[in-house]
Short mmCIF file of C-alpha atoms in Angstrom, two decimals:
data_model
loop_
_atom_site.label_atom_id
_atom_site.label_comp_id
_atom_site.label_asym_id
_atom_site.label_seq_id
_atom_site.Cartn_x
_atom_site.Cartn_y
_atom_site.Cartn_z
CA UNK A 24 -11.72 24.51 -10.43
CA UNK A 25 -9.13 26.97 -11.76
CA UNK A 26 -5.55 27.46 -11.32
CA UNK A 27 -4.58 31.05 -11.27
CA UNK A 28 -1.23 32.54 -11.21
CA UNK A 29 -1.42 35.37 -9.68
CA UNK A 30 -0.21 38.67 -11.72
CA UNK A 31 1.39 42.13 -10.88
CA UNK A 32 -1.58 44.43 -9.88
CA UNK A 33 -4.09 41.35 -9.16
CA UNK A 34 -5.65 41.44 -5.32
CA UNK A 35 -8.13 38.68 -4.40
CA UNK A 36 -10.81 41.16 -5.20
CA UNK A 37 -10.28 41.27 -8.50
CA UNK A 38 -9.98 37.49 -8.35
CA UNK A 39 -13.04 37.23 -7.07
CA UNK A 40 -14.97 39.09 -9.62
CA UNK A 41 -13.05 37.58 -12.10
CA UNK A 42 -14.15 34.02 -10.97
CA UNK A 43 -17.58 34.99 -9.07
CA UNK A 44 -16.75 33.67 -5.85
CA UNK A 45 -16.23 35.59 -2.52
CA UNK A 46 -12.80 36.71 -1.10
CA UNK A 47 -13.31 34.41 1.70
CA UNK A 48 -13.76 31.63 -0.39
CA UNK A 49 -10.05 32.25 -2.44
CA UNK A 50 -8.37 33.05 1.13
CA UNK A 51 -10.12 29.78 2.86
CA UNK A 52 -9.40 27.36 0.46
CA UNK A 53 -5.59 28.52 -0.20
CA UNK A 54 -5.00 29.15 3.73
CA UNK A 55 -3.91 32.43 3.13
CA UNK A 56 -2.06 34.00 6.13
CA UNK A 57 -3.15 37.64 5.02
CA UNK A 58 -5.11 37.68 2.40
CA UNK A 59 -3.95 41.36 1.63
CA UNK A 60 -0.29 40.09 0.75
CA UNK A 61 0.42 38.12 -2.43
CA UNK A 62 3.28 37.82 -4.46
CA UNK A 63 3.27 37.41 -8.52
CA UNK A 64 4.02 34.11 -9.91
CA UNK A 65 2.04 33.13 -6.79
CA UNK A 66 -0.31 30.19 -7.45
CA UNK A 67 -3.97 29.68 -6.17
CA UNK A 68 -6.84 27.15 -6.41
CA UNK A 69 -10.10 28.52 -6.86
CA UNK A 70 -13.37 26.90 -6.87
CA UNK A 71 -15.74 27.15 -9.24
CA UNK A 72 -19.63 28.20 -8.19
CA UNK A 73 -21.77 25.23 -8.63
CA UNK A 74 -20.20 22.55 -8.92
CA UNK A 75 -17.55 23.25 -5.97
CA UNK A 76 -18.26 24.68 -2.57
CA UNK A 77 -15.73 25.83 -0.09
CA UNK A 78 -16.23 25.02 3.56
CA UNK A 79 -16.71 27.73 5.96
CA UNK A 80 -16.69 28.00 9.69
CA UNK A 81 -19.81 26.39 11.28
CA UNK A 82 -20.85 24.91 8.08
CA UNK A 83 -22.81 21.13 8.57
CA UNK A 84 -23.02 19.29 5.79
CA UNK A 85 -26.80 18.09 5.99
CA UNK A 86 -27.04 22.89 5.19
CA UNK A 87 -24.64 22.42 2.40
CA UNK A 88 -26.37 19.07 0.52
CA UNK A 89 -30.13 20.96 1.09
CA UNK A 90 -28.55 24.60 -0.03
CA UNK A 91 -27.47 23.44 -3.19
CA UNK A 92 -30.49 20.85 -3.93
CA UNK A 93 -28.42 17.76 -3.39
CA UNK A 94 -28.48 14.93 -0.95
CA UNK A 95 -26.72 14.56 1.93
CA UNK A 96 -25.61 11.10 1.22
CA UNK A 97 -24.59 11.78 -2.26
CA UNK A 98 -22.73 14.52 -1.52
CA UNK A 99 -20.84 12.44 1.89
CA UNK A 100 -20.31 9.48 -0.98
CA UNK A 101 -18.40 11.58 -4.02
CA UNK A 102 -16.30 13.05 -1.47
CA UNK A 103 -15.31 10.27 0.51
CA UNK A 104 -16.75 11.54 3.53
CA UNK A 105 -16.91 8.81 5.93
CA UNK A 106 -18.72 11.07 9.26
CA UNK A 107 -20.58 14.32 8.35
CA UNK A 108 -18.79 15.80 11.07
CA UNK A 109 -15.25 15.57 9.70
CA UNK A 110 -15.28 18.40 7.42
CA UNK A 111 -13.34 21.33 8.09
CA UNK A 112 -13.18 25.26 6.87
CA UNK A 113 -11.37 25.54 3.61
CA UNK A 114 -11.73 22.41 2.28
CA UNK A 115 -13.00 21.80 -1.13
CA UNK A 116 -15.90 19.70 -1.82
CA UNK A 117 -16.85 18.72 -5.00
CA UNK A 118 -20.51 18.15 -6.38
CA UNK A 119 -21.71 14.84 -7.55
CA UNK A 120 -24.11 16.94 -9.72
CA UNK A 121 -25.13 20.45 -10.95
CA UNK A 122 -28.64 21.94 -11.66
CA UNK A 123 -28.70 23.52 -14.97
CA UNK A 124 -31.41 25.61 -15.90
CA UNK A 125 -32.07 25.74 -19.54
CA UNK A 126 -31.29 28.68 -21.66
CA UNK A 127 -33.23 29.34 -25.64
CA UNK A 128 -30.66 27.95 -28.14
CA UNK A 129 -28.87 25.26 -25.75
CA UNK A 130 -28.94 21.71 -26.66
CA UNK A 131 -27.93 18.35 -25.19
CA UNK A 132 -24.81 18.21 -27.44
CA UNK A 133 -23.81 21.88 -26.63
CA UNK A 134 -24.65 21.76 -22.47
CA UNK A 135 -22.72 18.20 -22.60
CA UNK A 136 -19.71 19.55 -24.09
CA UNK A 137 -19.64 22.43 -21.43
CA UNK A 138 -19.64 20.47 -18.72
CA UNK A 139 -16.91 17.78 -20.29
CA UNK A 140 -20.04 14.67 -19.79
CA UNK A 141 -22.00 12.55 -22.64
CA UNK A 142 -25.28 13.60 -24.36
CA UNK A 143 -26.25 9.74 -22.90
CA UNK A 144 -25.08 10.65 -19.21
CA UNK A 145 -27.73 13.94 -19.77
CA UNK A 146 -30.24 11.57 -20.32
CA UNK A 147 -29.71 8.91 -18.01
CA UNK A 148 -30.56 11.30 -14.96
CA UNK A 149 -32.57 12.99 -16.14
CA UNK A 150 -34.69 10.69 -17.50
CA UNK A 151 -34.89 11.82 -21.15
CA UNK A 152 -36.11 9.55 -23.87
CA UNK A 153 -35.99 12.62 -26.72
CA UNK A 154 -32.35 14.15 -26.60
CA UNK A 155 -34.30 17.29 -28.86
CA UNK A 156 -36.82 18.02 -26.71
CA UNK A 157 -35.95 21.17 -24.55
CA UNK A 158 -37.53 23.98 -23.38
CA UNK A 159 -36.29 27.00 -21.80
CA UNK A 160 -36.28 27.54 -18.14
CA UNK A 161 -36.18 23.53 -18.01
CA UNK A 162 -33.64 22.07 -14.72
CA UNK A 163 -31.15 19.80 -16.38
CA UNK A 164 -29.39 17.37 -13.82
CA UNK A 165 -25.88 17.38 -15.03
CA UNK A 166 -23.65 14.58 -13.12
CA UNK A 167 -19.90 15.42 -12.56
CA UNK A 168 -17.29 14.02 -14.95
CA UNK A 169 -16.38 10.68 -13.91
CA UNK A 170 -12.70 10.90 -12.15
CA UNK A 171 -10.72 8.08 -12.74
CA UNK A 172 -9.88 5.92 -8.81
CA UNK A 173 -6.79 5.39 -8.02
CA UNK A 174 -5.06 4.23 -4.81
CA UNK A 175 -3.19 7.23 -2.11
CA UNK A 176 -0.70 6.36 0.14
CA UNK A 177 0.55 8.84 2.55
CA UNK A 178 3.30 8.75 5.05
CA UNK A 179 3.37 10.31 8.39
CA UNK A 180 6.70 10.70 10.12
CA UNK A 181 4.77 11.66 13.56
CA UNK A 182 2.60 10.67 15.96
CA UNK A 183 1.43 13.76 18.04
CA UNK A 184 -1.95 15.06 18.54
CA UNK A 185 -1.84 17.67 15.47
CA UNK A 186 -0.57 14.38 13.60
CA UNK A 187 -3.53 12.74 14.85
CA UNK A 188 -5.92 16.04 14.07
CA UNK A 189 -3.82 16.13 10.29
CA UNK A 190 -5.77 12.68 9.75
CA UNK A 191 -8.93 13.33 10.79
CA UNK A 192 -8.74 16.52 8.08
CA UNK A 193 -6.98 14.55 5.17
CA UNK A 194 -8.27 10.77 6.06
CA UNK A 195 -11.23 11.21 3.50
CA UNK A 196 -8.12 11.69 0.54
CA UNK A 197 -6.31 8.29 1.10
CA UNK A 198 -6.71 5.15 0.54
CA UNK A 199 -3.53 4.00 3.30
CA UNK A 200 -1.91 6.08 5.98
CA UNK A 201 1.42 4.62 6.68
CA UNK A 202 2.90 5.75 10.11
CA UNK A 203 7.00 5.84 9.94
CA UNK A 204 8.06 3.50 11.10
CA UNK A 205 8.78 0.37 13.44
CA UNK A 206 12.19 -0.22 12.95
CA UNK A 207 14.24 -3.94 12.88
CA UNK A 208 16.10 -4.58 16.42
CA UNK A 209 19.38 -7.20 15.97
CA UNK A 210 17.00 -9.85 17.64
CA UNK A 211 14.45 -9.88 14.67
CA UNK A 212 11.95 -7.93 16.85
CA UNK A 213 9.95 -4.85 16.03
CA UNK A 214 10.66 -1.06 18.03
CA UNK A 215 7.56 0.49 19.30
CA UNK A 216 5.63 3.00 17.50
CA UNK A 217 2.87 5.20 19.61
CA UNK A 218 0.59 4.81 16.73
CA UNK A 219 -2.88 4.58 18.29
CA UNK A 220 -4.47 7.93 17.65
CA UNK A 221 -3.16 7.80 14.15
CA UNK A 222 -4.66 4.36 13.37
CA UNK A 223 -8.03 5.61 15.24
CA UNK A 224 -7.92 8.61 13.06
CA UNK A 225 -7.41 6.90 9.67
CA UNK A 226 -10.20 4.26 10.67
CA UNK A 227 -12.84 7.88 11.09
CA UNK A 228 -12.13 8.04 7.38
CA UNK A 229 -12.05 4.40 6.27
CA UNK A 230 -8.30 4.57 5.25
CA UNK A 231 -6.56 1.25 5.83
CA UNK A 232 -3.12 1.27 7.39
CA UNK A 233 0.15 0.36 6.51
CA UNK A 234 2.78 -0.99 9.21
CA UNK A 235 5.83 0.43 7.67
CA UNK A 236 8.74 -1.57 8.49
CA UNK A 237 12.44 0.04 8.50
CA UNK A 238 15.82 -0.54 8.96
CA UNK A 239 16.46 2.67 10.66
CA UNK A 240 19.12 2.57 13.09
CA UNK A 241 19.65 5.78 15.28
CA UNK A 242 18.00 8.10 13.10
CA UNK A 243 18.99 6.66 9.90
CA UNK A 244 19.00 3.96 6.90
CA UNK A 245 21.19 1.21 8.50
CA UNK A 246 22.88 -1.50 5.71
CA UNK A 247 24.57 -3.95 8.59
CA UNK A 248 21.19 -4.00 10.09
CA UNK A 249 19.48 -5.02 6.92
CA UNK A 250 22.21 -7.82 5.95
CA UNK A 251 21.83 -8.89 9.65
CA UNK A 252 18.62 -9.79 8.64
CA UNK A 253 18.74 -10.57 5.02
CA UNK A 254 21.80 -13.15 5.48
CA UNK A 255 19.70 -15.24 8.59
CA UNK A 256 16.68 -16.83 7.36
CA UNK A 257 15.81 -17.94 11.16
CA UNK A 258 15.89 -14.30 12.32
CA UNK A 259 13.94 -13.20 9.31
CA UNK A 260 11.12 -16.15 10.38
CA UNK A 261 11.48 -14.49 14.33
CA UNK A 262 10.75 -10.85 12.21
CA UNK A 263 7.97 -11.96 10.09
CA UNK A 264 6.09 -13.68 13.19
CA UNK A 265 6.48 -10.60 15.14
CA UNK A 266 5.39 -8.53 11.86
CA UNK A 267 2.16 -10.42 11.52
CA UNK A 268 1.70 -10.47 15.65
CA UNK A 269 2.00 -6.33 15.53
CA UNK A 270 -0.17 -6.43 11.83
CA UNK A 271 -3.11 -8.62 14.17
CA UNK A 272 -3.05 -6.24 17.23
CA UNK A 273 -3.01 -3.24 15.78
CA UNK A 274 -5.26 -3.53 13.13
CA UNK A 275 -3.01 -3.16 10.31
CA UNK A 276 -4.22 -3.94 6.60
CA UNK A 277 -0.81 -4.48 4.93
CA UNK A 278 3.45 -4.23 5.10
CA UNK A 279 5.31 -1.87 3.73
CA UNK A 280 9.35 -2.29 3.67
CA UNK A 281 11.02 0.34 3.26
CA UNK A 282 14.77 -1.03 3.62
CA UNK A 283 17.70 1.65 1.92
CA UNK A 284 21.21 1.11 1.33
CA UNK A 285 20.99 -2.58 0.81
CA UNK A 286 24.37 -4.03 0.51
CA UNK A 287 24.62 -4.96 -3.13
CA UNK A 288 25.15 -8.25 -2.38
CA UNK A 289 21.84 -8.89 -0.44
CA UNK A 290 19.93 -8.55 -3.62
CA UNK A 291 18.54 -11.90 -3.80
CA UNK A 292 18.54 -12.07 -0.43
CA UNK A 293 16.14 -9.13 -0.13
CA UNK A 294 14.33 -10.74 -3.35
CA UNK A 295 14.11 -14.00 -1.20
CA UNK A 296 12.64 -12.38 2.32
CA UNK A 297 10.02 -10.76 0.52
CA UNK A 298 8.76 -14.35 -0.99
CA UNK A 299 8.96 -15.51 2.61
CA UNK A 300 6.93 -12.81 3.82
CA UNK A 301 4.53 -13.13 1.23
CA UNK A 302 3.69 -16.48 1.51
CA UNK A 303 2.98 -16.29 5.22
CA UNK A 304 0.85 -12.88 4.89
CA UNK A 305 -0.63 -12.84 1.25
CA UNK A 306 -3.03 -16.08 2.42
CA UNK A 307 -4.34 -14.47 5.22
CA UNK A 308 -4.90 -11.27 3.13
CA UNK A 309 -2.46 -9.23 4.44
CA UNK A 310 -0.95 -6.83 1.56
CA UNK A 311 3.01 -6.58 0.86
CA UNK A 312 4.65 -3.99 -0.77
CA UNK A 313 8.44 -2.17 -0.99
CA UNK A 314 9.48 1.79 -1.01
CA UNK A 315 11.90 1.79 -4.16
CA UNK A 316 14.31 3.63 -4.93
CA UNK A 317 14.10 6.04 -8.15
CA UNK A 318 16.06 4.13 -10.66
CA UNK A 319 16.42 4.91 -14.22
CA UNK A 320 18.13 1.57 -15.31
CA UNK A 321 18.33 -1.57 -14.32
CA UNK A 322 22.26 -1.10 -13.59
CA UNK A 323 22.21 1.93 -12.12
CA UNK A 324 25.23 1.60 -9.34
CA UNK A 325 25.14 3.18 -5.78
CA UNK A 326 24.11 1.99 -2.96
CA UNK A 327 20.93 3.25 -2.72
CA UNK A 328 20.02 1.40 -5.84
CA UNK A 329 21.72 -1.54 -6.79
CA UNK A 330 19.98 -4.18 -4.12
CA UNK A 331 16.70 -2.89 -5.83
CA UNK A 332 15.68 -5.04 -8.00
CA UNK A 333 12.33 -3.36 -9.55
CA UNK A 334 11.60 -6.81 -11.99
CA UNK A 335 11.86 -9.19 -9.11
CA UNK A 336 9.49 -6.47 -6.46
CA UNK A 337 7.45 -6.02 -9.16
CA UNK A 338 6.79 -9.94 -9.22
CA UNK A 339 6.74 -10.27 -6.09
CA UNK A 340 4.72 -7.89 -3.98
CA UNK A 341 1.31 -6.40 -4.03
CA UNK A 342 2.92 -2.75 -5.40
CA UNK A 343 5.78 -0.98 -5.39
CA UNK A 344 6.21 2.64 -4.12
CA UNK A 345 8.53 4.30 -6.07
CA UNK A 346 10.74 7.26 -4.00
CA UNK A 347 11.02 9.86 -7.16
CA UNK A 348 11.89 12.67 -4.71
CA UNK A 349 14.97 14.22 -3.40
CA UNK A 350 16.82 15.09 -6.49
CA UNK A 351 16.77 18.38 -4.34
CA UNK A 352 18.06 16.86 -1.38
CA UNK A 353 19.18 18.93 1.86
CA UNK A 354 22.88 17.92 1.54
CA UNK A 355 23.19 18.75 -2.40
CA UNK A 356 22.64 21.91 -4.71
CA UNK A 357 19.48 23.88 -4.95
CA UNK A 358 17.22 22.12 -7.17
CA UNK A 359 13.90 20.81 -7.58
CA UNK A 360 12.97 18.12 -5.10
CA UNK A 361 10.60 16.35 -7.70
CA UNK A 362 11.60 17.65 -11.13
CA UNK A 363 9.24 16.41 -13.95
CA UNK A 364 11.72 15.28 -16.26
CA UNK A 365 13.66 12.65 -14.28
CA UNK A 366 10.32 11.36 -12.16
CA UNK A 367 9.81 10.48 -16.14
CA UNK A 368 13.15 8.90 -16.43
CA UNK A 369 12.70 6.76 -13.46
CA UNK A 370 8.74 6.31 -15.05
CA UNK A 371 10.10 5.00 -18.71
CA UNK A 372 12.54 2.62 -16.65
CA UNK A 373 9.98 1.38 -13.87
CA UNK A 374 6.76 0.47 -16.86
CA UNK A 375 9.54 -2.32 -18.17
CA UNK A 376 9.67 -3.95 -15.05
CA UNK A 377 7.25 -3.89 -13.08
CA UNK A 378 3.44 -4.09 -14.27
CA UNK A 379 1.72 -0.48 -14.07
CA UNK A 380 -0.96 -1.20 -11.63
CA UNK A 381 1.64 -2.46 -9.53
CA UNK A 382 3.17 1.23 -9.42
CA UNK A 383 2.88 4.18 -7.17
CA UNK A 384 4.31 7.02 -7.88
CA UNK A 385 6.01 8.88 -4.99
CA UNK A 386 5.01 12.70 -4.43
CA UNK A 387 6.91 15.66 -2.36
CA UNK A 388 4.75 17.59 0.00
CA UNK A 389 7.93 19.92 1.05
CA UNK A 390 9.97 22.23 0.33
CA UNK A 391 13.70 23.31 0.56
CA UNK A 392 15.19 26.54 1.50
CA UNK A 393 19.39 26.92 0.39
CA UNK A 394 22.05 29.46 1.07
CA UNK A 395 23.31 30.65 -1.90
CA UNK A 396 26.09 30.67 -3.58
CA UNK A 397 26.04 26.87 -2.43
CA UNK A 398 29.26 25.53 -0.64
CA UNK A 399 29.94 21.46 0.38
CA UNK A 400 28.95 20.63 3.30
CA UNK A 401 25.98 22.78 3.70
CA UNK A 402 22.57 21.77 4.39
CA UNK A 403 19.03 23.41 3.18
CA UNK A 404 16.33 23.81 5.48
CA UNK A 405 13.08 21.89 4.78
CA UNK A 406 9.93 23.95 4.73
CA UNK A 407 6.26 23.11 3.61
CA UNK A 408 4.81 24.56 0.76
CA UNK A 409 2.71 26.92 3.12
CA UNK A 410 6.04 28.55 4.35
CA UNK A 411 7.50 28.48 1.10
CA UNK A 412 4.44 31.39 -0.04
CA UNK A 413 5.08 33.03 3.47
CA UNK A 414 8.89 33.59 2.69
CA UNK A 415 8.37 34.98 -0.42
CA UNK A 416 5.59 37.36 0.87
CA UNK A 417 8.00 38.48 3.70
CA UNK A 418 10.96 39.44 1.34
CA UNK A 419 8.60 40.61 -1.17
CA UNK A 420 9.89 38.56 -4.42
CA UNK A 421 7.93 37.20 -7.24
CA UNK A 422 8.09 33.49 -7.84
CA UNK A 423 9.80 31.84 -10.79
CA UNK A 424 8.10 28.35 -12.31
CA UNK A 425 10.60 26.14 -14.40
CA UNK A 426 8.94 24.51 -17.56
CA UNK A 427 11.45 21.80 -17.63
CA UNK A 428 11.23 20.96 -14.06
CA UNK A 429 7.45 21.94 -13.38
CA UNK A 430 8.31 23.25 -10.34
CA UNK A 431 7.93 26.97 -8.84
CA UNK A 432 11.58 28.52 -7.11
CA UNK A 433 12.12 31.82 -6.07
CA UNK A 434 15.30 33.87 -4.56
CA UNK A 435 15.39 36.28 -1.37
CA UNK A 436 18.19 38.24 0.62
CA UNK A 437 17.65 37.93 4.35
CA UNK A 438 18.19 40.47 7.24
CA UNK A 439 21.79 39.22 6.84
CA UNK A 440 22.46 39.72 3.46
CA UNK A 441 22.75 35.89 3.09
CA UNK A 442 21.30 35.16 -0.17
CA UNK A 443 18.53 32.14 -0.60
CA UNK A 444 17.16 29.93 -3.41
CA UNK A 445 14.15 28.19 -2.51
CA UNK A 446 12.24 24.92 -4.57
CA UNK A 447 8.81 23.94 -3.37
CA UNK A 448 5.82 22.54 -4.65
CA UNK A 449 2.07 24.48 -5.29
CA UNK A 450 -1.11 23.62 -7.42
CA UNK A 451 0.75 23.77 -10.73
CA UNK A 452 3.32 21.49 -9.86
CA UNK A 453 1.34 18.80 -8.88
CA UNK A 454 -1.31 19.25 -11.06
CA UNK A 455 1.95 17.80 -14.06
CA UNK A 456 2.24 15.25 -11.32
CA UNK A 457 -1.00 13.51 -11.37
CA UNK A 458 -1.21 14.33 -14.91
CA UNK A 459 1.69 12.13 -14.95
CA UNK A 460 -0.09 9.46 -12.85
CA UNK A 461 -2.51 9.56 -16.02
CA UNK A 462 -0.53 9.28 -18.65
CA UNK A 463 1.44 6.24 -17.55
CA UNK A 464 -1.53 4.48 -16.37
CA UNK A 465 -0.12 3.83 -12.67
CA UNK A 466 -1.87 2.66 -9.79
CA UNK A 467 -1.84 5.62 -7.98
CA UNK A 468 0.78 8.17 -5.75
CA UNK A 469 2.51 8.00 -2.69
CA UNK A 470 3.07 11.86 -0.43
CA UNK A 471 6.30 12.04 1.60
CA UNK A 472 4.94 13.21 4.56
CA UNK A 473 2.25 14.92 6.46
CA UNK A 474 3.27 17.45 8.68
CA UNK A 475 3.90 19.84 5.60
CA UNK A 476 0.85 21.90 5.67
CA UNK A 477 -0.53 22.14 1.74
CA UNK A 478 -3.82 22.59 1.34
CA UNK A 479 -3.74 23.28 -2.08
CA UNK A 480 -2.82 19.89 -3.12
CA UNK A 481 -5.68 18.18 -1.72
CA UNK A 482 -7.97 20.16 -4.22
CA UNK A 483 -6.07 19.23 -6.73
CA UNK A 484 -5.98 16.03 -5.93
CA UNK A 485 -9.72 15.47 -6.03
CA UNK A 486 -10.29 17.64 -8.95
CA UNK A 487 -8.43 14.57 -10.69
CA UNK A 488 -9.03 11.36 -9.00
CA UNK A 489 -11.04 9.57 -6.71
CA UNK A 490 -9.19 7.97 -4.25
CA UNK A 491 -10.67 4.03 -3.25
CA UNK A 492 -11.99 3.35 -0.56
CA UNK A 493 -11.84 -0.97 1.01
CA UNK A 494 -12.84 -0.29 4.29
#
């Protein structure tokens, strides 16, 4: 697979040639609204022929294993394809293998090194006991480089039907859906969530599910609500019973708390109600784990952060889900949501406290559009990534990529003359992100939220990891 930024002059049909792969295929895979209209500093996925297909209308998958000499199973395994039937047009599937035919001069040490596998992994399937033995016109299985596994958490903040049709598409690319959220009443009880077609869809796919657990008052991070509960161990018994009661009826694999703007002085009360809840739920193998705030010191004051204590989560739950997003937040100055630089602040921080396979790192799958010059009190407008492309196509500007931030940003002047900066996320941006993942060894990353249509990242995604699969 190839990232391509797309240049002045460039059309997808020079793409196309360029790559050897079909129009279609560039336009299905990146959603394009008309392919005909790109903008430079645009950037795309495309697949590469033979070891990547892209999914067209009508396709089965049974026509796609037996077109390209590979079975149906193997190809439903390496791409985490629970049903044959849930794959949809413009999604990227990757090849457990490749056929490779031989040419006069090649080698196992030369056709290895081109296709990033071991001169050992050449012979192992294909059966090869004399590594110099080749003839030309000989078919050479070549397996796919291995991708590392990692665990994939994704949030969804609603329940509709496209919600419901968003998992059945994206189930096969996470390893726990996490509806948002059932919220803490005063009495220790849980508020209703319509989750059922979510849950159904996420089973389809054999993602486990996350009962996310808030305390969101009216539309928003409540701190009385939380010391309400943090400060009375007998409501906090009445919570966890009614936890575990909704965790048993709905099917539910695991917790996750996600409780904000703690009062500092419910640390150790926070610290304490998650050992309570773990040793009711770990024993009956029910998972715990905490959303975190993106510290980048253990003393870092506010009151987002302070009653987040990432040594004691880190000891105490199953794994911690760390929030490094909304640096670019609707109420503040244009900026990158997810700038690379301080997710590796909070990173350097987090690895001191809290074990690395304990640690997922949270991931933006938004945008945010600003009015510019910014003034207090003003607030951006989120958009998805998808919308982000389609206002910069309408008001015919090229997008901008910061090195510092890894993140694309463009400006436009609307029908008003208002003037807008806009920071988003595409292919390049979160290909640093899970190259981050990588480099600090984590257990895996977290997406704030579906709804954002971004069907670039999910190629990305699996051109790096493999996400596991329990269920």
């Amino acid at each position: 697979m190839h990232i391509h930024v797309i240049q002045r002059g460039e059309t997808l049909f020079t793409l196309a040639r360029r790559y050897g792969v079909s129009v279609e295929d560039i336009s299905l895979a990146n959603q394009l609204a008309n392919p005909n209209q790109l903008v430079i500093g645009q950037a795309l996925v495309i697949h590469s022929p033979g070891r990547e297909y892209v999914v067209k209308q009508g396709d089965q998958l049974r026509q796609i294993a037996d077109r390209f000499g590979i079975s149906e199973q193997a190809l439903a395994d390496y791409n985490q394809i629970a049903n044959p039937a849930l794959i949809f047009p413009g999604e990227i599937l990757f090849f457990p293998y490749s056929i490779y035919t031989v040419r006069p001069g090649d080698n196992l040490s030369r056709i290895a090194a081109r296709f990033g596998v071991t001169v050992q992994q050449l012979l192992s399937a294909n059966s090869l006991s004399n590594p110099n033995v080749l003839s030309p016109g000989q078919r050479l299985i070549v397996p796919a480089a291995r991708r590392p596994v990692i665990e994939v958490n994704a949030y969804s903040a609603s329940t509709d039907e496209s919600s419901r049709q968003e998992v059945l598409r994206l189930g096969k690319y996470f390893t726990y859906l996490s509806p948002f959220s059932h919220s803490i009443r005063e009495d220790g009880t849980l508020s209703p969530l319509n989750d059922d077609r979510l849950l159904q869809a996420a089973t389809a796919n054999r993602t486990e599910t996350l009962l996310v657990v808030t305390n969101f008052v009216n539309g928003s991070f409540n701190s009385d609500r939380a010391a309400a509960i943090l400060r009375n161990p007998s409501l906090q018994e009445t919570l966890i019973t009614n936890i575990l009661s909704a965790v048993r009826s709905k099917g539910y694999r695991g917790v996750n708390f996600d409780f904000e703007y703690i009062y500092p002085q419910d640390r150790e009360n926070y610290n304490a109600f998650l050992r309570r809840v773990v040793s009711r739920l770990r024993p009956l193998g029910i998972s715990v784990s905490t959303a975190l705030a993106p510290k980048e010191r253990e003393n870092q004051p506010g009151l987002l952060y302070e009653a987040h204590d990432y040594r004691a989560h880190g000891e105490i739950v199953d794994f911690v889900i760390l929030m490094t997003y909304e640096w670019g937040w609707a109420g503040g100055r244009p900026w990158a949501i997810a700038p690379i630089n301080k997710i590796k602040q909070v990173l350097d921080y987090a690895v001191t406290a809290i074990p690395r396979k304990k640690i997922m790192m949270g991931a933006p799958l938004y945008g945010r559009d600003w009015r510019i010059p910014w003034m207090e009190g003003t607030i951006a407008r989120t958009i998805s990534p998808q919308e982000a492309i389609q206002l910069a196509v309408r008001y015919r500007t090229s997008i901008e990529y910061s090195e510092a931030y890894q993140a694309p940003f463009f400006h436009y002047t609307d029908e008003t003359g208002q003037r807008h900066e806009v920071w988003f996320e595409d292919a390049r941006s979160m290909q640093a992100k899970m190259d981050i993942i990588k480099q600090y060894g984590l257990r895996g990353i977290s997406y704030w939220a579906l709804g954002n249509p971004f069907p670039q990242n999910w190629a990305i995604q699996s051109r790096n990891f493999q996400p596991r699969k329990r269920m």
